[in-house]
Amino acid sequence: MSNFWIYESHTPGYEVRWRITNILHQETTPYQKLAVVETTEWGKALILDGALQISERDEFIYHEMIAHVPMLSHPQPNRVLIIGGGDGGTLREVARHPELQSVDMVEIDERVIEASKRFFPQVASSFTDKRLNLYIADGIEFARGNHGPYDVIIVDSSDPVGPAEPLFTVDFYRDLYNLMDEDGMVVVQSESPLFFADYFKNVYSNLKSVFQLVQVYTATIPTYVSGPWSFTVGSKKHRADGIAEGRSIPGPMKYYNSSIHKAAFALPEYIRQMLE
Ligand code: AG3
């Protein structure tokens, strides 16, 4: 068996390692270090600046949960904006909804898209969708521009260090607010409440200062830091914790179902208390 391992340091006292058989690709893009490795347990994995973004084996959990919760709790998600998400997994799930009329996707680093198309074709499977307008651009600048209005916005970013840092600020959330219709809803990946508690609390209070309704849900994504991973919704009108009337789930899922949708919003006390 190969004796090569890659490490991810979560905190100064906690790191994980994965046995790998191969480094399939490595490059330094204008924005970050990008690597694709073949692991023995999780299939291929995409790593940005030392942080694992997707593994073939569990990416479905993250992508189904970041996409279908907002897409199904909104009554009519016709126009969608995805910020980040260069691997294409969020787009793949959004594109399954027949209600979708157009999706704008804004990714700062074209190399992530290229690497995903080459090494993760089953994730990058919707870049040919006719409803897609792809922008290789800075999400911050895009959000300041005259786009939309959108019904649903999904911020599928990496951690708030490096290129994604400004995507966690009040100013950015205010710009997103202004890009949405009067019943719009945004969901952002908001890190581990346990290990990245400050980031998590910041997202919540920043969204709270902009949106009428803010709700948190979680899912366990085994290749991220152990325990729950959070997603936070800012909404102008609709609650996010259930499927909207008249909507139905678009085809077979591997993780998402209507019970999971509701249950994901049930928060353990230690998380609920962080939001007080
Ligand atoms: N975006 C969230 C990745 C966070 C991972 N963090 C970490 N490993 N420290 C994933 C992008 C998938 N489309």
Short mmCIF file of C-alpha atoms and ligand atoms in Angstrom, two decimals:
data_model
loop_
_atom_site.label_atom_id
_atom_site.label_comp_id
_atom_site.label_asym_id
_atom_site.label_seq_id
_atom_site.Cartn_x
_atom_site.Cartn_y
_atom_site.Cartn_z
CA MET A 1 0.00 0.00 0.00
CA SER A 2 1.25 3.49 -0.76
CA ASN A 3 2.85 5.31 2.07
CA PHE A 4 2.07 8.79 0.86
CA TRP A 5 -0.26 10.93 2.94
CA ILE A 6 -1.58 14.44 2.66
CA TYR A 7 -2.43 16.50 5.71
CA GLU A 8 -4.96 19.19 6.42
CA SER A 9 -4.44 21.30 9.54
CA HIS A 10 -7.78 22.44 10.91
CA THR A 11 -6.50 24.16 14.05
CA PRO A 12 -3.02 24.29 15.59
CA GLY A 13 -3.92 21.17 17.57
CA TYR A 14 -6.00 19.19 15.13
CA GLU A 15 -5.16 17.82 11.74
CA VAL A 16 -6.35 14.99 9.52
CA ARG A 17 -4.52 12.96 6.94
CA TRP A 18 -5.58 10.96 3.95
CA ARG A 19 -3.62 8.19 2.31
CA ILE A 20 -3.11 8.97 -1.35
CA THR A 21 -1.92 6.84 -4.25
CA ASN A 22 -1.24 9.68 -6.64
CA ILE A 23 -0.97 13.43 -7.05
CA LEU A 24 -2.86 13.86 -10.28
CA HIS A 25 -2.34 17.58 -10.68
CA GLN A 26 -0.76 20.54 -8.94
CA GLU A 27 -0.56 24.17 -9.91
CA THR A 28 -0.41 27.66 -8.48
CA THR A 29 -3.18 29.71 -10.03
CA PRO A 30 -3.27 33.52 -9.83
CA TYR A 31 -5.39 33.08 -6.67
CA GLN A 32 -4.40 29.93 -4.84
CA LYS A 33 -2.63 26.58 -4.78
CA LEU A 34 -4.69 23.90 -6.46
CA ALA A 35 -4.15 20.15 -6.17
CA VAL A 36 -6.02 17.04 -7.26
CA VAL A 37 -5.09 13.81 -5.51
CA GLU A 38 -6.25 10.21 -5.65
CA THR A 39 -7.05 9.06 -2.13
CA THR A 40 -7.54 5.45 -1.09
CA GLU A 41 -10.75 6.05 0.90
CA TRP A 42 -12.53 8.97 -0.71
CA GLY A 43 -11.81 8.78 -4.43
CA LYS A 44 -10.31 11.85 -6.06
CA ALA A 45 -10.17 15.03 -4.01
CA LEU A 46 -9.79 18.71 -4.92
CA ILE A 47 -7.66 20.74 -2.53
CA LEU A 48 -7.31 24.55 -2.51
CA ASP A 49 -4.65 26.18 -0.35
CA GLY A 50 -4.36 23.00 1.68
CA ALA A 51 -8.10 22.71 2.41
CA LEU A 52 -10.08 19.82 0.96
CA GLN A 53 -13.02 21.16 -1.07
CA ILE A 54 -14.59 18.05 -2.53
CA SER A 55 -14.06 14.32 -2.51
CA GLU A 56 -15.79 12.11 -5.03
CA ARG A 57 -17.29 10.01 -2.30
CA ASP A 58 -19.07 12.62 -0.18
CA GLU A 59 -19.46 15.75 -2.36
CA PHE A 60 -23.13 14.84 -2.90
CA ILE A 61 -23.97 15.67 0.72
CA TYR A 62 -22.63 19.22 0.58
CA HIS A 63 -23.95 19.95 -2.91
CA GLU A 64 -27.43 18.56 -2.39
CA MET A 65 -27.76 20.44 0.89
CA ILE A 66 -26.44 23.80 -0.27
CA ALA A 67 -28.63 23.70 -3.40
CA HIS A 68 -31.92 21.95 -2.66
CA VAL A 69 -32.71 23.57 0.69
CA PRO A 70 -32.99 27.07 -0.82
CA MET A 71 -34.20 25.83 -4.22
CA LEU A 72 -37.11 23.95 -2.66
CA SER A 73 -38.06 26.36 0.11
CA HIS A 74 -38.47 29.16 -2.43
CA PRO A 75 -41.82 28.90 -4.25
CA GLN A 76 -40.41 29.97 -7.63
CA PRO A 77 -36.64 29.85 -8.00
CA ASN A 78 -36.54 30.97 -11.63
CA ARG A 79 -33.42 33.11 -11.55
CA VAL A 80 -30.44 31.92 -9.55
CA LEU A 81 -26.97 33.30 -8.85
CA ILE A 82 -24.08 31.11 -7.68
CA ILE A 83 -20.99 32.85 -6.31
CA GLY A 84 -17.94 30.58 -6.28
CA GLY A 85 -18.66 26.89 -6.70
CA GLY A 86 -16.08 26.52 -9.49
CA ASP A 87 -16.09 22.73 -9.28
CA GLY A 88 -19.65 22.80 -10.64
CA GLY A 89 -21.31 20.63 -7.99
CA THR A 90 -23.74 23.30 -6.81
CA LEU A 91 -24.58 24.17 -10.41
CA ARG A 92 -25.24 20.49 -11.17
CA GLU A 93 -27.85 20.32 -8.39
CA VAL A 94 -29.43 23.72 -9.16
CA ALA A 95 -29.78 22.69 -12.81
CA ARG A 96 -32.00 19.74 -11.85
CA HIS A 97 -34.91 22.08 -11.07
CA PRO A 98 -37.32 22.51 -13.98
CA GLU A 99 -38.35 25.89 -12.48
CA LEU A 100 -34.89 27.23 -13.23
CA GLN A 101 -34.89 29.68 -16.14
CA SER A 102 -31.44 31.20 -15.82
CA VAL A 103 -28.42 30.73 -13.61
CA ASP A 104 -25.54 33.18 -13.40
CA MET A 105 -22.38 31.75 -11.93
CA VAL A 106 -19.43 33.91 -10.88
CA GLU A 107 -16.15 32.16 -10.21
CA ILE A 108 -12.94 34.11 -9.67
CA ASP A 109 -10.55 31.29 -10.56
CA GLU A 110 -11.02 29.76 -14.00
CA ARG A 111 -8.41 27.11 -13.19
CA VAL A 112 -10.75 25.52 -10.65
CA ILE A 113 -13.37 25.05 -13.37
CA GLU A 114 -10.78 23.63 -15.77
CA ALA A 115 -9.44 21.19 -13.17
CA SER A 116 -12.94 20.06 -12.26
CA LYS A 117 -13.91 19.47 -15.89
CA ARG A 118 -10.79 17.38 -16.35
CA PHE A 119 -10.74 15.36 -13.11
CA PHE A 120 -14.33 15.47 -11.83
CA PRO A 121 -16.55 15.25 -14.92
CA GLN A 122 -19.44 13.89 -12.86
CA VAL A 123 -19.30 17.04 -10.69
CA ALA A 124 -18.63 19.50 -13.54
CA SER A 125 -21.48 18.03 -15.56
CA SER A 126 -23.65 21.11 -16.08
CA PHE A 127 -21.31 23.70 -17.57
CA THR A 128 -23.00 23.03 -20.93
CA ASP A 129 -26.47 23.86 -19.57
CA LYS A 130 -28.16 26.38 -21.89
CA ARG A 131 -29.55 28.34 -18.93
CA LEU A 132 -26.04 29.07 -17.59
CA ASN A 133 -24.23 32.41 -17.90
CA LEU A 134 -20.73 31.90 -16.60
CA TYR A 135 -18.66 34.89 -15.45
CA ILE A 136 -14.99 34.52 -14.60
CA ALA A 137 -14.95 37.46 -12.22
CA ASP A 138 -14.65 38.63 -8.66
CA GLY A 139 -17.91 37.93 -6.80
CA ILE A 140 -17.50 41.10 -4.75
CA GLU A 141 -17.35 43.28 -7.84
CA PHE A 142 -20.10 41.37 -9.56
CA ALA A 143 -22.39 41.90 -6.57
CA ARG A 144 -21.79 45.66 -6.75
CA GLY A 145 -22.87 45.70 -10.38
CA ASN A 146 -26.25 45.91 -11.97
CA HIS A 147 -27.35 42.27 -12.17
CA GLY A 148 -30.42 40.28 -11.34
CA PRO A 149 -32.92 40.40 -9.80
CA TYR A 150 -32.47 36.89 -8.45
CA ASP A 151 -34.82 34.64 -6.51
CA VAL A 152 -32.10 32.52 -4.94
CA ILE A 153 -28.40 33.28 -4.40
CA ILE A 154 -25.95 30.60 -3.28
CA VAL A 155 -22.49 31.50 -1.98
CA ASP A 156 -20.39 28.35 -2.37
CA SER A 157 -17.06 29.66 -1.16
CA SER A 158 -13.93 28.27 0.38
CA ASP A 159 -12.90 29.24 3.94
CA PRO A 160 -12.71 32.94 4.86
CA VAL A 161 -8.95 33.11 4.43
CA GLY A 162 -7.41 34.00 1.06
CA PRO A 163 -9.59 34.81 -1.95
CA ALA A 164 -12.92 34.09 -0.21
CA GLU A 165 -12.43 36.37 2.79
CA PRO A 166 -14.50 39.35 1.54
CA LEU A 167 -17.41 36.99 0.80
CA PHE A 168 -18.18 36.88 4.54
CA THR A 169 -18.68 40.61 5.13
CA VAL A 170 -21.77 42.76 5.79
CA ASP A 171 -21.04 44.93 2.76
CA PHE A 172 -21.15 41.93 0.48
CA TYR A 173 -24.39 40.64 2.04
CA ARG A 174 -25.94 44.08 1.58
CA ASP A 175 -25.00 44.00 -2.10
CA LEU A 176 -26.56 40.56 -2.45
CA TYR A 177 -29.71 41.86 -0.74
CA ASN A 178 -29.96 44.53 -3.39
CA LEU A 179 -29.61 41.98 -6.20
CA MET A 180 -32.64 40.04 -5.05
CA ASP A 181 -36.35 40.31 -5.62
CA GLU A 182 -38.58 41.19 -2.68
CA ASP A 183 -38.93 37.53 -1.83
CA GLY A 184 -35.32 36.52 -2.47
CA MET A 185 -33.20 34.24 -0.34
CA VAL A 186 -29.46 33.71 -0.02
CA VAL A 187 -27.65 30.70 1.42
CA VAL A 188 -23.97 30.72 2.31
CA GLN A 189 -21.72 27.94 3.46
CA SER A 190 -20.84 29.08 6.98
CA GLU A 191 -18.12 26.75 8.23
CA SER A 192 -17.90 24.47 11.27
CA PRO A 193 -19.75 25.85 14.32
CA LEU A 194 -17.43 23.82 16.51
CA PHE A 195 -13.97 24.43 15.09
CA PHE A 196 -14.48 27.71 13.24
CA ALA A 197 -16.92 29.21 15.75
CA ASP A 198 -15.92 32.82 15.15
CA TYR A 199 -16.47 32.58 11.41
CA PHE A 200 -19.79 30.88 12.00
CA LYS A 201 -21.02 33.51 14.48
CA ASN A 202 -19.85 36.31 12.23
CA VAL A 203 -21.81 35.05 9.25
CA TYR A 204 -24.92 34.86 11.40
CA SER A 205 -24.62 38.35 12.84
CA ASN A 206 -23.61 39.85 9.50
CA LEU A 207 -26.59 38.30 7.72
CA LYS A 208 -28.85 39.35 10.62
CA SER A 209 -27.91 42.96 10.17
CA VAL A 210 -29.16 42.81 6.58
CA PHE A 211 -31.98 40.25 6.32
CA GLN A 212 -35.37 40.01 8.02
CA LEU A 213 -35.07 36.29 8.58
CA VAL A 214 -31.87 34.32 9.22
CA GLN A 215 -31.87 30.56 9.72
CA VAL A 216 -29.09 28.02 10.19
CA TYR A 217 -29.00 24.38 9.16
CA THR A 218 -26.32 21.74 9.29
CA ALA A 219 -25.17 18.54 7.62
CA THR A 220 -22.30 16.23 8.37
CA ILE A 221 -19.76 16.17 5.57
CA PRO A 222 -17.21 13.53 6.57
CA THR A 223 -14.23 15.00 4.69
CA TYR A 224 -14.65 18.42 6.34
CA VAL A 225 -13.71 19.08 9.97
CA SER A 226 -15.44 16.51 12.15
CA GLY A 227 -19.00 17.20 13.36
CA PRO A 228 -21.68 19.39 11.81
CA TRP A 229 -20.98 21.77 8.93
CA SER A 230 -23.23 24.82 8.76
CA PHE A 231 -25.18 26.69 6.12
CA THR A 232 -26.85 30.02 6.88
CA VAL A 233 -29.85 31.45 5.04
CA GLY A 234 -30.76 35.12 4.82
CA SER A 235 -34.28 35.61 3.53
CA LYS A 236 -36.53 38.56 2.76
CA LYS A 237 -39.82 36.70 3.07
CA HIS A 238 -39.91 32.91 2.88
CA ARG A 239 -38.88 30.55 5.64
CA ALA A 240 -36.22 28.10 4.54
CA ASP A 241 -36.97 25.19 6.85
CA GLY A 242 -39.40 23.24 4.69
CA ILE A 243 -40.43 22.57 1.10
CA ALA A 244 -42.63 25.36 -0.29
CA GLU A 245 -46.20 24.55 -1.24
CA GLY A 246 -46.56 23.13 -4.70
CA ARG A 247 -42.86 22.29 -5.11
CA SER A 248 -41.59 18.77 -5.59
CA ILE A 249 -38.17 17.16 -5.35
CA PRO A 250 -36.58 16.89 -8.82
CA GLY A 251 -35.71 13.21 -9.11
CA PRO A 252 -33.79 10.77 -6.96
CA MET A 253 -31.39 12.16 -4.36
CA LYS A 254 -28.57 10.53 -2.43
CA TYR A 255 -28.86 12.61 0.73
CA TYR A 256 -31.63 15.18 0.56
CA ASN A 257 -35.27 14.35 1.30
CA SER A 258 -38.14 16.29 2.87
CA SER A 259 -37.46 14.96 6.41
CA ILE A 260 -33.77 15.83 6.17
CA HIS A 261 -34.72 19.31 4.94
CA LYS A 262 -36.74 19.98 8.11
CA ALA A 263 -34.48 18.11 10.49
CA ALA A 264 -31.35 19.93 9.30
CA PHE A 265 -32.71 23.09 10.99
CA ALA A 266 -32.93 21.42 14.41
CA LEU A 267 -29.88 22.78 16.22
CA PRO A 268 -28.12 21.30 19.23
CA GLU A 269 -28.03 23.59 22.26
CA TYR A 270 -24.37 24.53 21.90
CA ILE A 271 -25.05 25.87 18.42
CA ARG A 272 -28.38 27.49 19.25
CA GLN A 273 -26.78 29.34 22.15
CA MET A 274 -24.06 30.70 19.90
CA LEU A 275 -26.74 32.57 17.97
CA GLU A 276 -28.28 34.40 20.95
N1 AG3 B 1 -16.76 24.85 -0.26
C1 AG3 B 1 -16.60 24.76 1.17
C2 AG3 B 1 -15.31 24.13 1.54
C3 AG3 B 1 -14.89 24.33 2.94
C4 AG3 B 1 -13.83 23.37 3.27
N2 AG3 B 1 -13.09 23.76 4.38
C5 AG3 B 1 -12.05 23.06 4.86
N3 AG3 B 1 -11.75 21.90 4.35
N4 AG3 B 1 -11.34 23.58 5.81
C6 AG3 B 1 -16.68 23.66 -1.00
C7 AG3 B 1 -16.88 23.87 -2.45
C8 AG3 B 1 -17.63 22.76 -3.07
N5 AG3 B 1 -18.34 23.16 -4.23
#
